[in-house]
Structures are given as structure tokens and as C-alpha cells.
mmCIF file of C-alpha atoms in Angstrom:
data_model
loop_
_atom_site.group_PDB
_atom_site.id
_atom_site.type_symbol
_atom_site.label_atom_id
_atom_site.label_comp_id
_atom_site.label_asym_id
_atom_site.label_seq_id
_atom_site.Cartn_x
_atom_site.Cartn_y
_atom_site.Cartn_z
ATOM 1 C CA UNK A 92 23.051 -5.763 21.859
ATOM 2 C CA UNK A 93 23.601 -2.313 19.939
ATOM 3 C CA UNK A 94 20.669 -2.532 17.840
ATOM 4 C CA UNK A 95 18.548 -4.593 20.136
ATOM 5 C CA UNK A 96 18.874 -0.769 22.717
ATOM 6 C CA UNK A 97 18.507 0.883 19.732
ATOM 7 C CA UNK A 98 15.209 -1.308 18.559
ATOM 8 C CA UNK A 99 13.699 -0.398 22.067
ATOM 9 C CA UNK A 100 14.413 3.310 22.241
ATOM 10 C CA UNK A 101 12.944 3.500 19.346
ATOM 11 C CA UNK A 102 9.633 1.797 20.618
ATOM 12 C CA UNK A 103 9.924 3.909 23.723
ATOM 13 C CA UNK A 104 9.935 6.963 21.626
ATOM 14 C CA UNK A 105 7.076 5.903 19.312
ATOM 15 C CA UNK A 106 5.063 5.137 22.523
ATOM 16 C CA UNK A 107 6.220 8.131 24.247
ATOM 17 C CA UNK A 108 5.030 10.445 20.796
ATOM 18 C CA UNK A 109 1.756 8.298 20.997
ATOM 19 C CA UNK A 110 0.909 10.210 24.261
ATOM 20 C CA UNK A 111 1.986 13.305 23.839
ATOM 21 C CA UNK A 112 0.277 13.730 20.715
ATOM 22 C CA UNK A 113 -2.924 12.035 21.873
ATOM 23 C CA UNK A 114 -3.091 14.718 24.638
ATOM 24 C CA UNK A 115 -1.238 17.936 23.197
ATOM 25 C CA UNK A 116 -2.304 17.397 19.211
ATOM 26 C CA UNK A 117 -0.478 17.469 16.314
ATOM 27 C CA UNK A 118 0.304 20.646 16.545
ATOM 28 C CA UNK A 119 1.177 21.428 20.060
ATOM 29 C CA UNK A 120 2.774 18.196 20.724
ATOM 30 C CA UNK A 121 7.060 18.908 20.912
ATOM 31 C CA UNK A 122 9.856 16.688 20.163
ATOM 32 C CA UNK A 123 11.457 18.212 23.334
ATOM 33 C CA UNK A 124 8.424 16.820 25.791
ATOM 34 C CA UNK A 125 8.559 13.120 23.570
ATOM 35 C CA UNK A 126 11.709 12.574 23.906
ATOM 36 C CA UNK A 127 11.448 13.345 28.216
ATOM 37 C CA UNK A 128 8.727 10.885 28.335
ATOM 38 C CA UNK A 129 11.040 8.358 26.251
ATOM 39 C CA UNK A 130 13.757 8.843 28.743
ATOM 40 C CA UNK A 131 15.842 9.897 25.491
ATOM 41 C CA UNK A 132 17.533 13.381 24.720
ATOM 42 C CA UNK A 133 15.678 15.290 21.930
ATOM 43 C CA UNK A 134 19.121 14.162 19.676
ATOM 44 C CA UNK A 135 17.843 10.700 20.548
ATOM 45 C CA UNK A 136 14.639 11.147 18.599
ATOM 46 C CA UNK A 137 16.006 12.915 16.264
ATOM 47 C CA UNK A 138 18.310 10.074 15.425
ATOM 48 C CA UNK A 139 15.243 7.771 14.694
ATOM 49 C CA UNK A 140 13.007 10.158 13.469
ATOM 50 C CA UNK A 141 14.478 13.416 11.748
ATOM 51 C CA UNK A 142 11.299 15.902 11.830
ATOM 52 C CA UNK A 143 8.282 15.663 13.607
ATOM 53 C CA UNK A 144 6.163 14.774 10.505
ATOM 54 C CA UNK A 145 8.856 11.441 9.971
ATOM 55 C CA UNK A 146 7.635 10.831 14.274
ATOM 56 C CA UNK A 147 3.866 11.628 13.161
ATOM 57 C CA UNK A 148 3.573 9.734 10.228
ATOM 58 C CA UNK A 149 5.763 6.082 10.909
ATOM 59 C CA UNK A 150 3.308 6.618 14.455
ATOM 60 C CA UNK A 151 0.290 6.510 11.731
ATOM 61 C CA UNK A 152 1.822 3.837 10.306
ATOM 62 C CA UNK A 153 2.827 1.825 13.277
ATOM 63 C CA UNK A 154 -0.852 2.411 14.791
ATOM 64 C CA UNK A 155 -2.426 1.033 11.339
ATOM 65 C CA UNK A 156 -0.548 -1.776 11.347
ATOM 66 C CA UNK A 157 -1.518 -3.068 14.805
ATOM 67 C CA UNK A 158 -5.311 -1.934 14.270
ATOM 68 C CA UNK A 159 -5.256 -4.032 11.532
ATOM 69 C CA UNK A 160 -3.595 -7.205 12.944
ATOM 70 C CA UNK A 161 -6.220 -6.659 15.469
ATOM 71 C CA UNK A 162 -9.135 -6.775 13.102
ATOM 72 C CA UNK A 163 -7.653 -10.066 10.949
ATOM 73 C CA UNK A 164 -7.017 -11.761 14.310
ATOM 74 C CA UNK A 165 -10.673 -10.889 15.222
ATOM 75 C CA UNK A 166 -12.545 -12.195 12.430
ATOM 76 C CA UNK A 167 -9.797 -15.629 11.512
ATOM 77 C CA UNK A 168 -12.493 -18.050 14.071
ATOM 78 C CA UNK A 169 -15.374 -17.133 11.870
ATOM 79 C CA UNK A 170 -16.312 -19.471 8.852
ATOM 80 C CA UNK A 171 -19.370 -17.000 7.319
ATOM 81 C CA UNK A 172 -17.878 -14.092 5.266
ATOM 82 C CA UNK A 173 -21.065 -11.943 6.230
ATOM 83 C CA UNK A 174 -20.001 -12.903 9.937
ATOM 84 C CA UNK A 175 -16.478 -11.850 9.649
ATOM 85 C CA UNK A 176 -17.697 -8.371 7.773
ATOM 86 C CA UNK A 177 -19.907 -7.526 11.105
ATOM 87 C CA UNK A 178 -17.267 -8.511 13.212
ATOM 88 C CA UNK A 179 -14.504 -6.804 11.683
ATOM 89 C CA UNK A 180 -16.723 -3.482 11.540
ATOM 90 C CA UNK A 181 -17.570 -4.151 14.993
ATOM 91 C CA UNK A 182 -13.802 -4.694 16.113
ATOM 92 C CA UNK A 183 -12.659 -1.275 14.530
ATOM 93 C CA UNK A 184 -15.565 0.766 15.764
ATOM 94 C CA UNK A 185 -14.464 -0.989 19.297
ATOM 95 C CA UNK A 186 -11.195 0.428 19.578
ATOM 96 C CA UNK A 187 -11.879 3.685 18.211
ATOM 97 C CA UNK A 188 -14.611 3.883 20.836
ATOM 98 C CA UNK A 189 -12.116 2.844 23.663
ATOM 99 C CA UNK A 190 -9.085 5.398 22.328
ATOM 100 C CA UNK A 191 -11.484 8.636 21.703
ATOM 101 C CA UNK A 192 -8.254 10.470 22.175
ATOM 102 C CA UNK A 193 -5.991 8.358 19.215
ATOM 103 C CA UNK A 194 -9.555 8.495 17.156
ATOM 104 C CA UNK A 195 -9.320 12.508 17.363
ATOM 105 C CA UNK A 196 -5.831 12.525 16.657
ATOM 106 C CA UNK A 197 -5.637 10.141 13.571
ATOM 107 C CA UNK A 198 -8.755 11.044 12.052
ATOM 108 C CA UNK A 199 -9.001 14.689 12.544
ATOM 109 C CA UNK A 200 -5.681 16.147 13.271
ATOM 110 C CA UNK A 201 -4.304 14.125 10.629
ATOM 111 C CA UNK A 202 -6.387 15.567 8.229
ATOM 112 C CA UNK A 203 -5.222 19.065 9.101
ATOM 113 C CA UNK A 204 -1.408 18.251 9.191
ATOM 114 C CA UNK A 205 -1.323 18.259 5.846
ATOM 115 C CA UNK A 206 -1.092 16.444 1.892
ATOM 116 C CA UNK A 207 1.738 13.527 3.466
ATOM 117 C CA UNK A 208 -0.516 12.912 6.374
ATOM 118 C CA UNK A 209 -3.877 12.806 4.219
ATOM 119 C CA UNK A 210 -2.428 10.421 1.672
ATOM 120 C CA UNK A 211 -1.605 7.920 4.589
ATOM 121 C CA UNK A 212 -4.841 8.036 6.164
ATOM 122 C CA UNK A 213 -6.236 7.286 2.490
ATOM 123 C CA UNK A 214 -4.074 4.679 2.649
ATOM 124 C CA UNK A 215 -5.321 3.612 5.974
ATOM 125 C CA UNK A 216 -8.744 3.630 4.861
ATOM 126 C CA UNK A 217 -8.116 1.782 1.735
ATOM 127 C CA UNK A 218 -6.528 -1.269 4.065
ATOM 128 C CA UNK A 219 -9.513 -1.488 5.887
ATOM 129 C CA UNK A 220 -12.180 -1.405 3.111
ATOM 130 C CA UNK A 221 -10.409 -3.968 1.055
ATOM 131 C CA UNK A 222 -10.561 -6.264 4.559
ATOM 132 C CA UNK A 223 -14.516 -5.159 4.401
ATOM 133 C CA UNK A 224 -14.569 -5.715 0.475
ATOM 134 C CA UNK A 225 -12.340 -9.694 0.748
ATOM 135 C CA UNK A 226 -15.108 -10.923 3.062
ATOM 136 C CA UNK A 227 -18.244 -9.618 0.373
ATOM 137 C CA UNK A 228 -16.033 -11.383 -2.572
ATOM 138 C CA UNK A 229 -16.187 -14.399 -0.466
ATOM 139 C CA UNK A 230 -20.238 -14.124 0.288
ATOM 140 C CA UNK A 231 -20.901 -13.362 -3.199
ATOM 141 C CA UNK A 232 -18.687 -16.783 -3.698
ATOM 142 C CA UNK A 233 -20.741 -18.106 -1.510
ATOM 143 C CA UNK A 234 -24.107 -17.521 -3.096
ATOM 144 C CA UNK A 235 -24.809 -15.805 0.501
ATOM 145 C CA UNK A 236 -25.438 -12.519 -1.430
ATOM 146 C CA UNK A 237 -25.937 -11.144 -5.445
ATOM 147 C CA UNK A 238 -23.442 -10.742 -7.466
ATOM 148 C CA UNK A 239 -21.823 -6.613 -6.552
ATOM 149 C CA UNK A 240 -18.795 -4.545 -7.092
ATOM 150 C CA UNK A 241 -17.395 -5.533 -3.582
ATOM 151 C CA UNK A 242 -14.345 -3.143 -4.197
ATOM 152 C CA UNK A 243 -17.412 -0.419 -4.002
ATOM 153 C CA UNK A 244 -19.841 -2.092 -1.402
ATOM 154 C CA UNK A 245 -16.250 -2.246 0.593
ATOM 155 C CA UNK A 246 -15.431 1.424 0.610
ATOM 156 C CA UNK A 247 -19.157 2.636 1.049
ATOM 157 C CA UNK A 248 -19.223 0.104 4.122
ATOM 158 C CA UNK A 249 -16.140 2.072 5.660
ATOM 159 C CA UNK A 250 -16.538 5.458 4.643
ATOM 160 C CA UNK A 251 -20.519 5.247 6.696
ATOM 161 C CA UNK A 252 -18.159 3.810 10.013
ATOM 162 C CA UNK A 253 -16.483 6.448 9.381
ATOM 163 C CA UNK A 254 -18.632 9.421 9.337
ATOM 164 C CA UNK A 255 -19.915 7.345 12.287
ATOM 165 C CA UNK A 256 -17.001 7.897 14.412
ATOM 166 C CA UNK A 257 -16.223 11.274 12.700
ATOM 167 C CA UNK A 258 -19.364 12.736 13.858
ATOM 168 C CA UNK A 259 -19.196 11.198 17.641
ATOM 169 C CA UNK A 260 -15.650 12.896 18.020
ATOM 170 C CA UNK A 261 -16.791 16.391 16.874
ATOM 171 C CA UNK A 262 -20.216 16.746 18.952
ATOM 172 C CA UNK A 263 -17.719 15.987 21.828
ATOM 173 C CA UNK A 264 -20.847 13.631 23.141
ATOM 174 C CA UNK A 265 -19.835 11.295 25.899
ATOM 175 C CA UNK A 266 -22.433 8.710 25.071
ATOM 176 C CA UNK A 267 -20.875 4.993 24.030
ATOM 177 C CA UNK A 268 -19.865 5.084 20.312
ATOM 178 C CA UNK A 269 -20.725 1.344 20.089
ATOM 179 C CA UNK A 270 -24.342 2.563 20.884
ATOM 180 C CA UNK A 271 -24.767 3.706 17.207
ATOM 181 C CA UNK A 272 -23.283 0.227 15.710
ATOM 182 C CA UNK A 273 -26.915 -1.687 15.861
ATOM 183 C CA UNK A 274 -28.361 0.720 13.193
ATOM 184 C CA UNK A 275 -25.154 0.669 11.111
ATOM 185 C CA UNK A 276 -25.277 -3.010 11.250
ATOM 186 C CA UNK A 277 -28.867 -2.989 9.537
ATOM 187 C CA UNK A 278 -28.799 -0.467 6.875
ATOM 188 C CA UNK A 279 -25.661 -1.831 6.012
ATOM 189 C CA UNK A 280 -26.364 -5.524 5.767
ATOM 190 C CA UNK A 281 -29.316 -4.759 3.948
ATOM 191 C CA UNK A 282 -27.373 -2.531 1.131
ATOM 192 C CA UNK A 283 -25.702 -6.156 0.128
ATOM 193 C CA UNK A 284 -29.012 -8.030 0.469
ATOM 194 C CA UNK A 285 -28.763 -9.565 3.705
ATOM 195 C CA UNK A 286 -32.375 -10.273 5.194
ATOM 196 C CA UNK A 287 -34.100 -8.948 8.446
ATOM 197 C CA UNK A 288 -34.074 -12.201 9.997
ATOM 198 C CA UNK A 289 -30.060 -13.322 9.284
ATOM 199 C CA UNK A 290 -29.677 -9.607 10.975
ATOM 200 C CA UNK A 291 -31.553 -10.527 13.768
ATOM 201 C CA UNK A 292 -29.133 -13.272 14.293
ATOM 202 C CA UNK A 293 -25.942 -11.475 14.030
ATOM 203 C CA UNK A 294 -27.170 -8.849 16.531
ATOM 204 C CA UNK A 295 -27.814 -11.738 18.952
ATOM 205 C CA UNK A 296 -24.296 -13.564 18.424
#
């Protein structure tokens, strides 16, 4: 019973640090204000988490580790590895277009918290262009596309969602960030060898 009050505070306080940072930043967010909105004492989450960077970073990793269940869950129904690629681009872009506030705070306060904080989103983005570069392994399998260094093709594919989102969070533009996924789609697609037509299709899945 111990541990399983201890599990929970502990998910209380990584929730609780979710929202504070989201709206206060990296940098303005307190352990003080966490720990009121985890109904815990500032000891308490200093108990689980020592220093603010130990809060900020296992909240990076908790946060990549759900995104990412999120994204194999969305693409296991899908046979076609081409089909699985759009939909797990598709599935990211999604939620970073429905948390605008946890995109800001993972992929540009992050980057200014410093070296610890960078090397985990690295590691973040390496997770999710190896999902990108399994599926073009398994089309090039396939015979659905030439022969390519995937592990490439796979880190190109993420790094252009990325500048994507990157770009929609610093013009501080309200329009839908799914909006811009229909041209990504295509130039994309067709950097692999994918033809106009099996694009057409995707698009109207």
C-alpha cells in the first residue's frame, strides 16, 4: 500500500509539472507551484524528483514514451508499410497540433534548457525516425519502393515534420497545423518513389 501512494504521488506530481510547465515554461515554472497542484509539499517532489531538471527531464521522458505507444498503436491495423509511414507521420503531427502548448515546451524550451535536455530530445527524435525508417525497410522488402538508406530517408522524413511544427509554433499562427500535412505527405512520398496516383489514394483513406 506504501509504494502503491507513493507510485501515485508520483504520477500526480509528473501531471501536476506537466501543467505548470506547459503554461509558465521551463524557466518560470517552480517546484513550489507543482507540488500545490500535486496536492504534495515541495519535500514531496523533492523526494521523487531531486532538482527541477530530474522533474523536467523523466517529464520528457514520460511524455515520449506515451507519444510513442500512441504512434505504434496507431499504425499496428495497417498491413502496407507505406500506409503505416503516412499514418504514423500523421498521428504525431496530430497530437502536436492538439497540445500547441506541450509542442512549445518540448520542442523549444527544451532546446534552451540546456546540453541534458538537448541530448534527450535527440533521443526523442531518433525513436521516432527509426519508427519512420522500420516501415521504409519493410517497403523496400516489399518491392513497394527502390532499394534506399532507410536509416537516412527515416531521419530526413522527421526532421521536415519537424521544421513543420517548429515553424507553426514560432509564427504564433492559429491556423490548423494538420492543414500543412497534405503537402508534406506528397513531397515526401515522392522522395522514396511513391507515385502521384498511390498518393492520391492515401490522401483519400
Amino acid at each position: 500500500m506504501k509504494q502503491e501512494r507513493s507510485a501515485k504521488r508520483r504520477e500526480r506530481i509528473l501531471d501536476a509539472a506537466f501543467s505548470v510547465f506547459s503554461r509558465r515554461g521551463y524557466r518560470q515554472a517552480g517546484v513550489d507551484e507543482v507540488g500545490r497542484q500535486a496536492e504534495t509539499s515541495k519535500g514531496g517532489v523533492y523526494f521523487h524528483f531531486p532538482t527541477k531538471e530530474a522533474l523536467f527531464l523523466e517529464l520528457l521522458r514520460t511524455t515520449a514514451d506515451r507519444l510513442t505507444a500512441k504512434v505504434e498503436r496507431s499504425i499496428a491495423p495497417y498491413d502496407d508499410p507505406i500506409e503505416r509511414a503516412d499514418v504514423a507521420l500523421r498521428t504525431v503531427l496530430g497530437v502536436f497540433a492538439g497540445h500547441r502548448t506541450m509542442a512549445r515546451l518540448f520542442l523549444i524550451d527544451a532546446v534552451g534548457a540546456g546540453s541534458e535536455f538537448q541530448a534527450e530530445l535527440q533521443r526523442l527524435h531518433e525513436r521516432f525516425s527509426g519508427i519512420i525508417t522500420r516501415q521504409l525497410d519493410d517497403a523496400v522488402e516489399a518491392g513497394t519502393i527502390e532499394p534506399l538508406d532507410t536509416e537516412i530517408a527515416g531521419m530526413a522524413w522527421f526532421g521536415a515534420l519537424n521544421e513543420v511544427v517548429m515553424r507553426w509554433l514560432m509564427s504564433g499562427q492559429e491556423g490548423r497545423l494538420e492543414d500543412a500535412y497534405p503537402a508534406l505527405r506528397t513531397i515526401l512520398l515522392r522522395s522514396v518513389g511513391i507515385s502521384d496516383e498511390r498518393i492520391a489514394a492515401l490522401a483519400d483513406a
